[in-house]
Coordinates of C-alpha atoms and ligand atoms in Angstrom, one line a residue:
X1 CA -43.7 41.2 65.9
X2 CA -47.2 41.4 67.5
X3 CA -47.6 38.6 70.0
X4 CA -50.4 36.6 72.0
X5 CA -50.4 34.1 74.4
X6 CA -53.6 32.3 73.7
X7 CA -54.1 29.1 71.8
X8 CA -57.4 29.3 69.7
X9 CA -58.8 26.4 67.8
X10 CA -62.6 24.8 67.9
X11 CA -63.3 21.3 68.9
X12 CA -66.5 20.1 68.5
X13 CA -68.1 22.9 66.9
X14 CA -67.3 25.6 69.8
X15 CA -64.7 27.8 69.9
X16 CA -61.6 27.9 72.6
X17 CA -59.2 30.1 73.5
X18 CA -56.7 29.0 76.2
X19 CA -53.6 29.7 78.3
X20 CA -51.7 25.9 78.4
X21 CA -51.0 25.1 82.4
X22 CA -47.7 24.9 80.3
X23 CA -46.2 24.2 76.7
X24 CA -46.2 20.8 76.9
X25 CA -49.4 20.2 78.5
X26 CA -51.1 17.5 76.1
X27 CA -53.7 17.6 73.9
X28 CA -54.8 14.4 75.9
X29 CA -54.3 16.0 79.2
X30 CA -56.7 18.9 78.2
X31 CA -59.2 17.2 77.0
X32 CA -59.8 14.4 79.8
X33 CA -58.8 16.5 82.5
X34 CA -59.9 20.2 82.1
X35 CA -63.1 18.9 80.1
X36 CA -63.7 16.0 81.3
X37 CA -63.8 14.8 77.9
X38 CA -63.3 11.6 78.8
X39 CA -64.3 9.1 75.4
X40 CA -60.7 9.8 74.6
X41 CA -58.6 7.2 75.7
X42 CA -55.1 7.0 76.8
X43 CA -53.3 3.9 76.2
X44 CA -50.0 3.6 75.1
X45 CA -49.3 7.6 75.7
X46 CA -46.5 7.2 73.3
X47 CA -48.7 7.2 69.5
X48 CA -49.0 3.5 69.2
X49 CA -51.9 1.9 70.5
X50 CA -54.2 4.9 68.9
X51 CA -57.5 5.3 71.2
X52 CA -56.4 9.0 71.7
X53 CA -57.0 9.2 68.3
X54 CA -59.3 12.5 67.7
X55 CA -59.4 14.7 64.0
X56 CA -58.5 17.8 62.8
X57 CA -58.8 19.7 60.4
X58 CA -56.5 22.6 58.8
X59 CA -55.9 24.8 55.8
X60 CA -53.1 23.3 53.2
X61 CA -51.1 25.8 51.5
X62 CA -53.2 26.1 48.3
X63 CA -56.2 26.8 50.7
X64 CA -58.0 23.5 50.6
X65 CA -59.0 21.6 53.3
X66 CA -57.4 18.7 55.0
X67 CA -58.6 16.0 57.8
X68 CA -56.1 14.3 59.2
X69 CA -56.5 11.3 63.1
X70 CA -53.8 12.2 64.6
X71 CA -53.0 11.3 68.2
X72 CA -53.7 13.3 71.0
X73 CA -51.2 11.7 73.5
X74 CA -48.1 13.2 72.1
X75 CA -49.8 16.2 70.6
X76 CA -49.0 19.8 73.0
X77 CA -51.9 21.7 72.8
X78 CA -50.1 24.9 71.4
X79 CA -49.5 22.9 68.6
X80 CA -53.5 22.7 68.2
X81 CA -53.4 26.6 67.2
X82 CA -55.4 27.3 64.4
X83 CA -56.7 24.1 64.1
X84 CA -60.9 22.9 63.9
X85 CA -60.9 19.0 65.7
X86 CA -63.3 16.4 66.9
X87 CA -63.2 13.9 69.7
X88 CA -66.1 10.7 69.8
X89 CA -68.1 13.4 72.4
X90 CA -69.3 15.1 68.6
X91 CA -70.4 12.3 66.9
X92 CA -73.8 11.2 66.5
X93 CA -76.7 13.8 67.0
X94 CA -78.5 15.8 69.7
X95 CA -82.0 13.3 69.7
X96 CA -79.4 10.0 70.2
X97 CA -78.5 8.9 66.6
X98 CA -75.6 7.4 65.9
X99 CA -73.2 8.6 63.4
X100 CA -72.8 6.1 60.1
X101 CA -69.4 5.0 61.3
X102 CA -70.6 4.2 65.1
X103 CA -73.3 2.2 63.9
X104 CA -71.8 0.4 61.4
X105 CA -69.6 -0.6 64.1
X106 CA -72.5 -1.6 66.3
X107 CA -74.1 -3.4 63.5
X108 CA -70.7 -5.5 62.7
X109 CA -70.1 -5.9 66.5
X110 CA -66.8 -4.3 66.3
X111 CA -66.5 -3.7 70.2
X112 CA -66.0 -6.0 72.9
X113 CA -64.6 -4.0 76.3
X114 CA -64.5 -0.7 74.0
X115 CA -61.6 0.5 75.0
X116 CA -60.0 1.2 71.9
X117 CA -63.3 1.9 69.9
X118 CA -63.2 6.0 70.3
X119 CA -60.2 5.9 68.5
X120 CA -61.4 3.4 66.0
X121 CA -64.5 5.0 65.4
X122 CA -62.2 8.6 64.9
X123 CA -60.0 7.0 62.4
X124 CA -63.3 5.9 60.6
X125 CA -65.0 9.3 61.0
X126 CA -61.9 10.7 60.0
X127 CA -61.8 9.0 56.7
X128 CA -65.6 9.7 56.4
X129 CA -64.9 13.1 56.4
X130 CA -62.2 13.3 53.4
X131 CA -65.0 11.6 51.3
X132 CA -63.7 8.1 52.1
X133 CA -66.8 6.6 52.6
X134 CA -66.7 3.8 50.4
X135 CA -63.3 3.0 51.0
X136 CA -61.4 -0.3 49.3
X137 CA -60.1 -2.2 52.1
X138 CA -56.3 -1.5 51.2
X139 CA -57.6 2.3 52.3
X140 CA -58.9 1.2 55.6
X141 CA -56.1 -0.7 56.0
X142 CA -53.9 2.2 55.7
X143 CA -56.2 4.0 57.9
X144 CA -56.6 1.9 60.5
X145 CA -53.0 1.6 60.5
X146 CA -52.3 3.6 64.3
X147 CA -55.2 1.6 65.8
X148 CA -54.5 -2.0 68.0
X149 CA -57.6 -3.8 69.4
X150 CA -56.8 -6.2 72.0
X151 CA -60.4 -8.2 71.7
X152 CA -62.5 -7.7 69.2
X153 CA -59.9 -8.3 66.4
X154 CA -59.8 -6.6 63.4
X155 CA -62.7 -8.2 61.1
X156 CA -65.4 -6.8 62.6
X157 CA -64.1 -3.1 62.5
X158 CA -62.7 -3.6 58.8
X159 CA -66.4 -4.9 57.7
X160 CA -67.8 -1.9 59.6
X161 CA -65.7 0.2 57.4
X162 CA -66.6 -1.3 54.2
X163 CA -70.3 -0.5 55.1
X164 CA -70.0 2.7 56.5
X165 CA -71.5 3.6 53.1
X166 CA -74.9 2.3 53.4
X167 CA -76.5 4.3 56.5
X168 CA -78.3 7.5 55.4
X169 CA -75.2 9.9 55.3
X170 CA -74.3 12.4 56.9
X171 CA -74.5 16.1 55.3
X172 CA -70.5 17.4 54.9
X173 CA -70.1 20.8 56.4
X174 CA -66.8 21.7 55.0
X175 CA -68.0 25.3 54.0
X176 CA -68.7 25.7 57.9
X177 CA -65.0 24.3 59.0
X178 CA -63.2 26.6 55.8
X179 CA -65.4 29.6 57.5
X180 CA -64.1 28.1 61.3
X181 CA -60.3 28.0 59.5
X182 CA -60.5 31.3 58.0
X183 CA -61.5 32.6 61.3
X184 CA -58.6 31.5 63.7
X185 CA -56.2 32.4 61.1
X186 CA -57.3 36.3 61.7
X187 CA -57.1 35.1 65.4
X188 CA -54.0 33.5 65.1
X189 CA -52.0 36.1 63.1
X190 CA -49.9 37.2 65.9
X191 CA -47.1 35.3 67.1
X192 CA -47.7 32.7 69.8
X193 CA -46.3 32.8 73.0
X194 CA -46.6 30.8 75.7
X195 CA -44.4 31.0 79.1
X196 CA -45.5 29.0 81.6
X197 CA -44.6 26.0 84.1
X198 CA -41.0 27.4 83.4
X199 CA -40.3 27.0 79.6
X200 CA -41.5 29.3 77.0
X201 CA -43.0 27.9 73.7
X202 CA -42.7 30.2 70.4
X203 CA -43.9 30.0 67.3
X204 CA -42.9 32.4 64.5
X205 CA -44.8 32.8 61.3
X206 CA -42.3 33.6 59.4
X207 CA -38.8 31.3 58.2
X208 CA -36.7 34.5 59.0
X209 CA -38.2 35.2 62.4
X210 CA -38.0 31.4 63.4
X211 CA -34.4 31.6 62.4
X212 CA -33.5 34.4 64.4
X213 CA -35.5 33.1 67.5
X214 CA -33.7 29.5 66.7
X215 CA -30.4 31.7 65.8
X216 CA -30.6 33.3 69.5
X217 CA -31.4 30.3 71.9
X218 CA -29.3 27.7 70.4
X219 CA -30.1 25.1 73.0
X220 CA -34.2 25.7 72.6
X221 CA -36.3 22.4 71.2
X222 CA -36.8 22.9 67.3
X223 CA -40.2 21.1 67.3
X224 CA -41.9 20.3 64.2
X225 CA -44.7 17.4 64.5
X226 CA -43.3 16.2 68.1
X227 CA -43.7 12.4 67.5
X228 CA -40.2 12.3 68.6
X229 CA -40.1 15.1 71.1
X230 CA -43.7 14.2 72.6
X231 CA -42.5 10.6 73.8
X232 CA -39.2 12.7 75.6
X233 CA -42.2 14.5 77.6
X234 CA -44.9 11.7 77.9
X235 CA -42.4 8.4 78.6
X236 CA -39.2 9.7 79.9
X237 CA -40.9 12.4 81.8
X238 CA -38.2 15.5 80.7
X239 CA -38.7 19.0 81.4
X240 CA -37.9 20.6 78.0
X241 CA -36.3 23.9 77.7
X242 CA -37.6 26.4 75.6
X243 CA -39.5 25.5 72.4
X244 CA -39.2 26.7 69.0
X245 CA -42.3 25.5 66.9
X246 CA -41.8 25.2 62.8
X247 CA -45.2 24.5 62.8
X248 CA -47.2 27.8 61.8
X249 CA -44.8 28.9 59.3
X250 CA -46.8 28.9 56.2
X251 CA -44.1 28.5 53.9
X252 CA -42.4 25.5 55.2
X253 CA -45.4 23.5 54.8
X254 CA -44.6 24.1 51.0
X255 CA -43.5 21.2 48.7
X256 CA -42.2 22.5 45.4
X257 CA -41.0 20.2 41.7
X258 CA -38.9 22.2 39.3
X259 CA -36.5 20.5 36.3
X260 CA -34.1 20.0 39.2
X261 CA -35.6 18.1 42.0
X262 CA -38.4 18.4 44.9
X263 CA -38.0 21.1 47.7
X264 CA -40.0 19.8 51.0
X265 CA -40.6 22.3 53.7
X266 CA -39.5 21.8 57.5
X267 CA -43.4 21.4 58.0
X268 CA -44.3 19.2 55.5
X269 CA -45.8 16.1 57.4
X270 CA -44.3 12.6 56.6
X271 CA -47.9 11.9 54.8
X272 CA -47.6 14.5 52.2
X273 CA -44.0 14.7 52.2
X274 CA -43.9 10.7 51.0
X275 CA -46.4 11.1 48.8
X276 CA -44.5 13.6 47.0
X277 CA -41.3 11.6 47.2
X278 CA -43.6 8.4 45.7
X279 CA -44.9 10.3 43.1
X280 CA -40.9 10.3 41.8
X281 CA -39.8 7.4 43.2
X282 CA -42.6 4.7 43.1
X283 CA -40.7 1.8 44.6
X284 CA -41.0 3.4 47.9
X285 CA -44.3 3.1 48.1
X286 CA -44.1 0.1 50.0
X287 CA -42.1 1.9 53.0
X288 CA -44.1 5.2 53.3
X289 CA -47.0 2.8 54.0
X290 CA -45.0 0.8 56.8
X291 CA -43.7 4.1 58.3
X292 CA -45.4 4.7 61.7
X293 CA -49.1 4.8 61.1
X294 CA -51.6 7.1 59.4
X295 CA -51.7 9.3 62.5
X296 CA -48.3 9.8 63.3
X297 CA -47.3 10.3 59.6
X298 CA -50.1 12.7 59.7
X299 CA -48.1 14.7 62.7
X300 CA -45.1 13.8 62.3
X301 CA -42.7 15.5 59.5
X302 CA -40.5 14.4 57.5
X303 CA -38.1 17.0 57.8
X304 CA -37.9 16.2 61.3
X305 CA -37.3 12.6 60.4
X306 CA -33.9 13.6 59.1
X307 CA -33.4 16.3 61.9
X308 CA -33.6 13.5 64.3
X309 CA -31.4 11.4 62.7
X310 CA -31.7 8.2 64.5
X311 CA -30.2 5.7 63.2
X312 CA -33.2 3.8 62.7
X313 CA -35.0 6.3 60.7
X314 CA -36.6 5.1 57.9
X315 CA -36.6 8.1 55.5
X316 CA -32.8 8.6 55.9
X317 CA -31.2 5.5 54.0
X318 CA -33.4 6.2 50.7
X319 CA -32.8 10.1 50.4
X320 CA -29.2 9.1 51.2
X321 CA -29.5 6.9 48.3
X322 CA -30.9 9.2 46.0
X323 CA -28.4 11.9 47.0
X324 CA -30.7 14.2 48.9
X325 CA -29.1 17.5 50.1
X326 CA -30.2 19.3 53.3
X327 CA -30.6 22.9 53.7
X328 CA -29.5 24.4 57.0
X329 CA -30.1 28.1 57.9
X330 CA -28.6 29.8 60.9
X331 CA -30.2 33.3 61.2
X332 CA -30.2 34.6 57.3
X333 CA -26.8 32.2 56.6
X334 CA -28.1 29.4 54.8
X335 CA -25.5 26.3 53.2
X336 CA -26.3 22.7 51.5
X337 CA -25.2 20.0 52.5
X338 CA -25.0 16.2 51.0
X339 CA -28.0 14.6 53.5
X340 CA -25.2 11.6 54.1
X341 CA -22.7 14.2 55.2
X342 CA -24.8 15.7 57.7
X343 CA -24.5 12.4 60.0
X344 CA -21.2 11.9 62.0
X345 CA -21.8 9.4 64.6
X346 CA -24.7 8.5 67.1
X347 CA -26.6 11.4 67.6
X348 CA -24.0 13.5 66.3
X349 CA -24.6 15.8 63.3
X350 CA -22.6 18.6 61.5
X351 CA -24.9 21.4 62.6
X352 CA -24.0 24.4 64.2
X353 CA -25.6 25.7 67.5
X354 CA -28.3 27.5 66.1
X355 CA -28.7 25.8 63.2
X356 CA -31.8 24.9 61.9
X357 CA -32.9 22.2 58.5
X358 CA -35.0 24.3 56.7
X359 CA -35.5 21.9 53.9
X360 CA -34.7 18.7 51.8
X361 CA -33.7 19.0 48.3
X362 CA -34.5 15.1 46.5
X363 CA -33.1 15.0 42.5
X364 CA -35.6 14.2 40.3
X365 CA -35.4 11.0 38.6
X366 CA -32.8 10.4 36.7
X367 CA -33.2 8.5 33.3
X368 CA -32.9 4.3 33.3
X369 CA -32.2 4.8 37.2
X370 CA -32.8 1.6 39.5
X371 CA -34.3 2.6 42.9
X372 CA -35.6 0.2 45.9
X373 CA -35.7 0.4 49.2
X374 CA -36.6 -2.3 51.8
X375 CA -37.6 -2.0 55.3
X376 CA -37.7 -5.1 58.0
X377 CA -39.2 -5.3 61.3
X378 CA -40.6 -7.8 63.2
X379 CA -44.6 -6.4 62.3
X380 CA -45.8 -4.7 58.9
X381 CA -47.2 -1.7 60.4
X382 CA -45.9 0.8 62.8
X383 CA -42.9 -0.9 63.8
X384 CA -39.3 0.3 63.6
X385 CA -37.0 -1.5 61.1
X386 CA -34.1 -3.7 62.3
X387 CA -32.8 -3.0 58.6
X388 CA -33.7 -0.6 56.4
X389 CA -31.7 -0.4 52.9
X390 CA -32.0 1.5 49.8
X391 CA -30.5 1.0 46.4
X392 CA -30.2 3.7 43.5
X393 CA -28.1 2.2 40.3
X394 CA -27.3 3.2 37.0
X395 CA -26.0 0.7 34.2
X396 CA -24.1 1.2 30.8
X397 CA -24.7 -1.8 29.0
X398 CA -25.0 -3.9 31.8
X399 CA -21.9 -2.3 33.7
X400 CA -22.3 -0.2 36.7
X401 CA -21.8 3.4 35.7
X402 CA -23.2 4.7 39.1
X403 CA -24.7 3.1 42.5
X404 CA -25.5 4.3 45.6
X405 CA -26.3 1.6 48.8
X406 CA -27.4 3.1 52.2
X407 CA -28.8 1.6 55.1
X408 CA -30.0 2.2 58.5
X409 CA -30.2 0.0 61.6
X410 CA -26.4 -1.0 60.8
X411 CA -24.2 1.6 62.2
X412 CA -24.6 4.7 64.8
X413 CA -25.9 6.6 61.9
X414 CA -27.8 5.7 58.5
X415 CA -25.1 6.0 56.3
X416 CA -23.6 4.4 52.7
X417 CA -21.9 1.2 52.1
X418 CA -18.6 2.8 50.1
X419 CA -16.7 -0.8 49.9
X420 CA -20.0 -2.4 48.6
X421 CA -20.2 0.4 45.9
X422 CA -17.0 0.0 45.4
X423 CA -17.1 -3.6 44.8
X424 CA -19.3 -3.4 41.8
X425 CA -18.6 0.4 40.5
X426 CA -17.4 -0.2 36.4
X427 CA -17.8 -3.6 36.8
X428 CA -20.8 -6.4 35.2
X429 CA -23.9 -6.1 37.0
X430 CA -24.0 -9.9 37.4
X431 CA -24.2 -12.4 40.4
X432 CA -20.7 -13.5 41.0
X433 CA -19.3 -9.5 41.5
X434 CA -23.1 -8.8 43.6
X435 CA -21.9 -12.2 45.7
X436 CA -18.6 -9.9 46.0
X437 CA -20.3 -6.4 47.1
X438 CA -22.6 -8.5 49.6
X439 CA -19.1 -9.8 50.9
X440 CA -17.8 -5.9 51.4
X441 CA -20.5 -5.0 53.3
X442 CA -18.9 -6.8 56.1
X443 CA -16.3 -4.3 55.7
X444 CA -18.9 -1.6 55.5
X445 CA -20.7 -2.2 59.1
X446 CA -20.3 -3.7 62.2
X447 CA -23.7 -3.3 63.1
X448 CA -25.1 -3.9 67.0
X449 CA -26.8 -6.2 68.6
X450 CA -29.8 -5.1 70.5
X451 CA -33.8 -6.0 71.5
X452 CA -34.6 -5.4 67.7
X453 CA -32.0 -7.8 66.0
X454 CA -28.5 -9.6 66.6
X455 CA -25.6 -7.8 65.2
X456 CA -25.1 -11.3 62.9
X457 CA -28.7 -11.0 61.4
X458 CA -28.7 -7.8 60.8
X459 CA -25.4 -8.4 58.5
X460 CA -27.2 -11.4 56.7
X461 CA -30.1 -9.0 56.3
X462 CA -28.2 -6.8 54.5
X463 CA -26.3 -8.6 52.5
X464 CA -29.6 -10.7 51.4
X465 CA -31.3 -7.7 50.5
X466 CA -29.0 -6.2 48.2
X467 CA -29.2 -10.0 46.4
X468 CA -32.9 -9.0 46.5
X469 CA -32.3 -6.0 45.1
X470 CA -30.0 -7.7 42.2
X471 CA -32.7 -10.7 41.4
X472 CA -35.5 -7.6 41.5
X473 CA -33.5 -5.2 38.5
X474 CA -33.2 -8.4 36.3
X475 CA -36.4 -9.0 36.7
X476 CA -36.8 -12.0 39.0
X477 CA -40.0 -11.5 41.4
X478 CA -39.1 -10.9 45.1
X479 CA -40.4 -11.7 48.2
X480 CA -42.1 -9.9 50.3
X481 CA -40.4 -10.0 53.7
Ligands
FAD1 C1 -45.6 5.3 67.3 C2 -44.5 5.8 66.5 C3 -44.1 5.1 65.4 C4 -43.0 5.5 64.6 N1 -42.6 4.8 63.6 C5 -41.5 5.2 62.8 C6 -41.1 4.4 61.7 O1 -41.7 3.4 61.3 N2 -40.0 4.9 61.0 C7 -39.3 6.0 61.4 O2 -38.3 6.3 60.8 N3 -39.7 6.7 62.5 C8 -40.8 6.3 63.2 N4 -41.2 7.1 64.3 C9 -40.4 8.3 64.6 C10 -40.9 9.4 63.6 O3 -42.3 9.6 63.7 C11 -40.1 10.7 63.9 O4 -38.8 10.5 63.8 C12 -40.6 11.9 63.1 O5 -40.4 11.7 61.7 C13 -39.9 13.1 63.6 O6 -40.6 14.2 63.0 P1 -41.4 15.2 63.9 O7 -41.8 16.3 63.0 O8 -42.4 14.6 64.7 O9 -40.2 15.8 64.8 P2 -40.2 16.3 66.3 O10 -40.6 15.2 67.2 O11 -40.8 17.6 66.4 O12 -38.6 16.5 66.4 C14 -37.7 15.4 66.3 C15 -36.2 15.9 66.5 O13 -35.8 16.6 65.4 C16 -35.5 18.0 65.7 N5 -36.1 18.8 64.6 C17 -37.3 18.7 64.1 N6 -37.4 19.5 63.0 C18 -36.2 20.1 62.9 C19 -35.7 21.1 62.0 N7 -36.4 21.6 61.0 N8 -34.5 21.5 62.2 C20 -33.7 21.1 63.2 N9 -34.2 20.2 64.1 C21 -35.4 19.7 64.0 C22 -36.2 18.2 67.1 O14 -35.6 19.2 67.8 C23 -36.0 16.8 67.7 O15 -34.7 16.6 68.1 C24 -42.3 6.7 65.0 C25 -42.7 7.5 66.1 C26 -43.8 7.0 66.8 C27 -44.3 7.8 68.0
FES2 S1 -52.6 6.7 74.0 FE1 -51.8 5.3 72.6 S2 -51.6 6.4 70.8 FE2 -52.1 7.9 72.2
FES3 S1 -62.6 -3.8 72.0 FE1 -61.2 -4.2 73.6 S2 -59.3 -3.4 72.9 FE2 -60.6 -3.3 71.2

């Protein structure tokens, strides 16, 4: 294994190659500090308030390209390897002209103190770049998602976007970024590794080699998109151990659909790996939208969603649901496991030291299948849910043949509600036996109460959403909630 300790990427056109001051030296911190690239703001330093937001741009698996904002807060700069980005410092041209999406927000006075319009005007540019340039306002929506402005208010910005279209545009230059990509990917062939400020950062490029390395220093960080593990550096100030990246192993970023089911890759991001899941199960449209924001679904994976297994995770109580299996892989060992049985109490999961989720296996759709999934929290966007439930159900002539109810945000762990099922397996799908199952749920969970709900509402929650979920498969319109 042939090995470097140099990050390489361009930003802004130029080239880099660079030694970290150490693994999880950010993004952020390099480019304000040893750049003095300063339109790049930090707010929140914890991927909420978005005016770190800068682009990037990398190779997907079938070769095409991809832009995606993501935040540069919680971002390490390893984790930039191989990648072509932008901060606000490239926009606009040499002789003073602004970029469409700057002066559409000029023209539609979407700044007031500015602080978060570098990010804004990144999430724009950003969406300028994939060819979103005359978005619908349910795109900009979307990606404007992992921006907050304090003073302008949103209006302004959103109109900006809408018009972003009518400026003289701007010539793409995606044959020049594919030529950049192709590039650092000869540069970036050997392993990286990075030791430095007492930790050591790896990053195999291969699943066997990262499951030996992962295999041989059990207590190392697994990172994947590090919206967990950023926040554990950037807001409660750790010192991590070793890290094991998942990131530039090609063939975890791999989603695959056979008769059987869909296969996603440790390094699928939450974005793609939704979309896929969407593209099955269309009612949880609604919740891939909600989760996080553009850019942290853009980072973030959702593989690692699962790893972390909070049990407030949003992608956990729907797999569960759809009986999702896990694959774990300690050096070349690898087992399945049912996704709901991988979670044994707070934090806890059955995984061996040195054990690794390699991927998630979701069934395919099964025929006359019921599926929803509902998420609350106090705000629509990037917020974490209070509740989160999901609801798979199969009926025989109007009798429950099959049903599967998970949630999350009611018990240490996401997990199933067995005496709810149990209440309604073989019997009428009708009001008075769901009146009975919301009953069991009691039984099911005692859930807590803490700055996000009371332990009381969180049990009416629950129990009102699976009546939602009953009025919804006979056909009753919900509410949106
Ligand atoms: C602003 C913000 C908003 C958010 N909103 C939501 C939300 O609405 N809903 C929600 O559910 N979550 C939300 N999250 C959390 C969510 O982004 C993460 O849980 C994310 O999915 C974790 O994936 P990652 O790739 O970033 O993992 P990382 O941060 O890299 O890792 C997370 C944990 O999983 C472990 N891990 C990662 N991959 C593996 C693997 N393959 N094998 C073993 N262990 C692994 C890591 O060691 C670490 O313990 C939010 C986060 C932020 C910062
Ligand atoms: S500084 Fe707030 S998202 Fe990065
Ligand atoms: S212009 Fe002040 S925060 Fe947006």
């Amino acid at each position: 294994m042939q090995h470097r300790d140099t990050v390489h990427f361009y930003l802004n056109g130029k080239a880099y190659s660079v030694k970290p001051a150490s693994p999880t030296q950010t993004l952020l911190q390099y480019l304000r500090e040893d750049l003095r690239l300063i339109g790049t703001k930090e707010g929140c330093a914890e991927g909420d308030c978005g005016a770190c937001t800068v682009t990037e741009a990398a190779l997907q698996p079938d070769g095409s390209l991809a832009y995606r904002a993501v935040n540069a807060c919680i971002r390490f700069l390893p984790m930039v390897d191989g990648k072509v980005l932008w901060t606000v410092e490239a926009l606009g041209d040499a002789a003073g002209q602004l970029h469409p999406v700057q002066q559409a927000m000029v023209d539609h006075h979407g700044s007031q103190c500015g602080f978060c319009t570098p990010g804004f005007v990144m999430s724009l540019y950003t969406m300028y770049r994939k060819g979103l340039v005359r978005p619908d306002r349910e795109q900009v929506l979307d990606h404007l998602s992992g921006n907050l402005c304090r003073c302008t208010g949103y209006r302004p910005i959103i109109d900006a976007a809408l018009d972003m279209h009518a400026y003289e545009p701007v010539v793409p230059d995606d044959d020049l970024v594919h030529g950049q990509l192709a590039q650092l990917r000869e540069r970036c062939a050997a392993t990286l590794v990075i030791v430095a400020g007492g930790s050591r950062y790896i990053a195999p490029t291969t699943t066997s080699e990262l499951a030996e390395a992962v295999r041989q220093d059990p207590d190392a960080v697994v990172l994947a998109g590090g919206t967990d593990v950023g926040l554990w550096v950037t807001k409660q100030l750790k010192t991590l151990p070793n890290i094991i990246s998942v990131g530039a192993v090609q063939a975890l970023h791999e989603i695959t659909l056979d008769d059987d089911g869909l296969r996603i890759g440790a390094g699928v991001l939450l974005e793609e790996g939704y979309e896929a899941v969407v593209a099955e199960y269309p009612e949880a449209t609604e919740l891939w939208k909600r989760f996080a924001s553009m850019p942290i679904r853009n980072a973030g994976t959702l593989v690692g969603n699962l790893a972390n297994g909070s049990p407030i995770g949003d992608t956990a109580p729907l797999l569960i649901a759809l009986g999702a299996k896990v694959v774990l892989r300690k050096g070349a060992q690898r087992r399945s496991l049912n996704l709901d049985a991988l979670y044994l109490d707070y934090r806890k999961q059955q995984r061996d030291p040195g054990e690794f989720l390699e991927e998630v296996w979701v069934p395919r759709r099964k025929p006359g299948v019921k599926v929803a999934t509902y998420k609350l929290s106090k705000r629509f966007d990037q917020d974490i849910s209070a509740v989160c439930s999901a609801y798979a159900l199969t009926l025989d002539n109007n009798r429950v043949k099959a049903i599967s109810i998970a949630h999350g945000g009611m018990a240490p762990t996401s997990r199933r509600a067995p005496r709810a099922e149990q209440a309604l397996l073989g019997r009428s799908w009708n009001e008075g036996n769901v009146r009975q199952a919301m009953q069991a749920l009691e039984d099911d969970y005692q859930p807590m109460t803490d700055m996000r709900a009371s332990s009381d509402y969180r049990l009416k929650a629950a129990r009102n959403l699976l009546y939602r979920f009953y009025l919804e498969s006979t056909g009753v319109d919900g509410t949106r909630v």
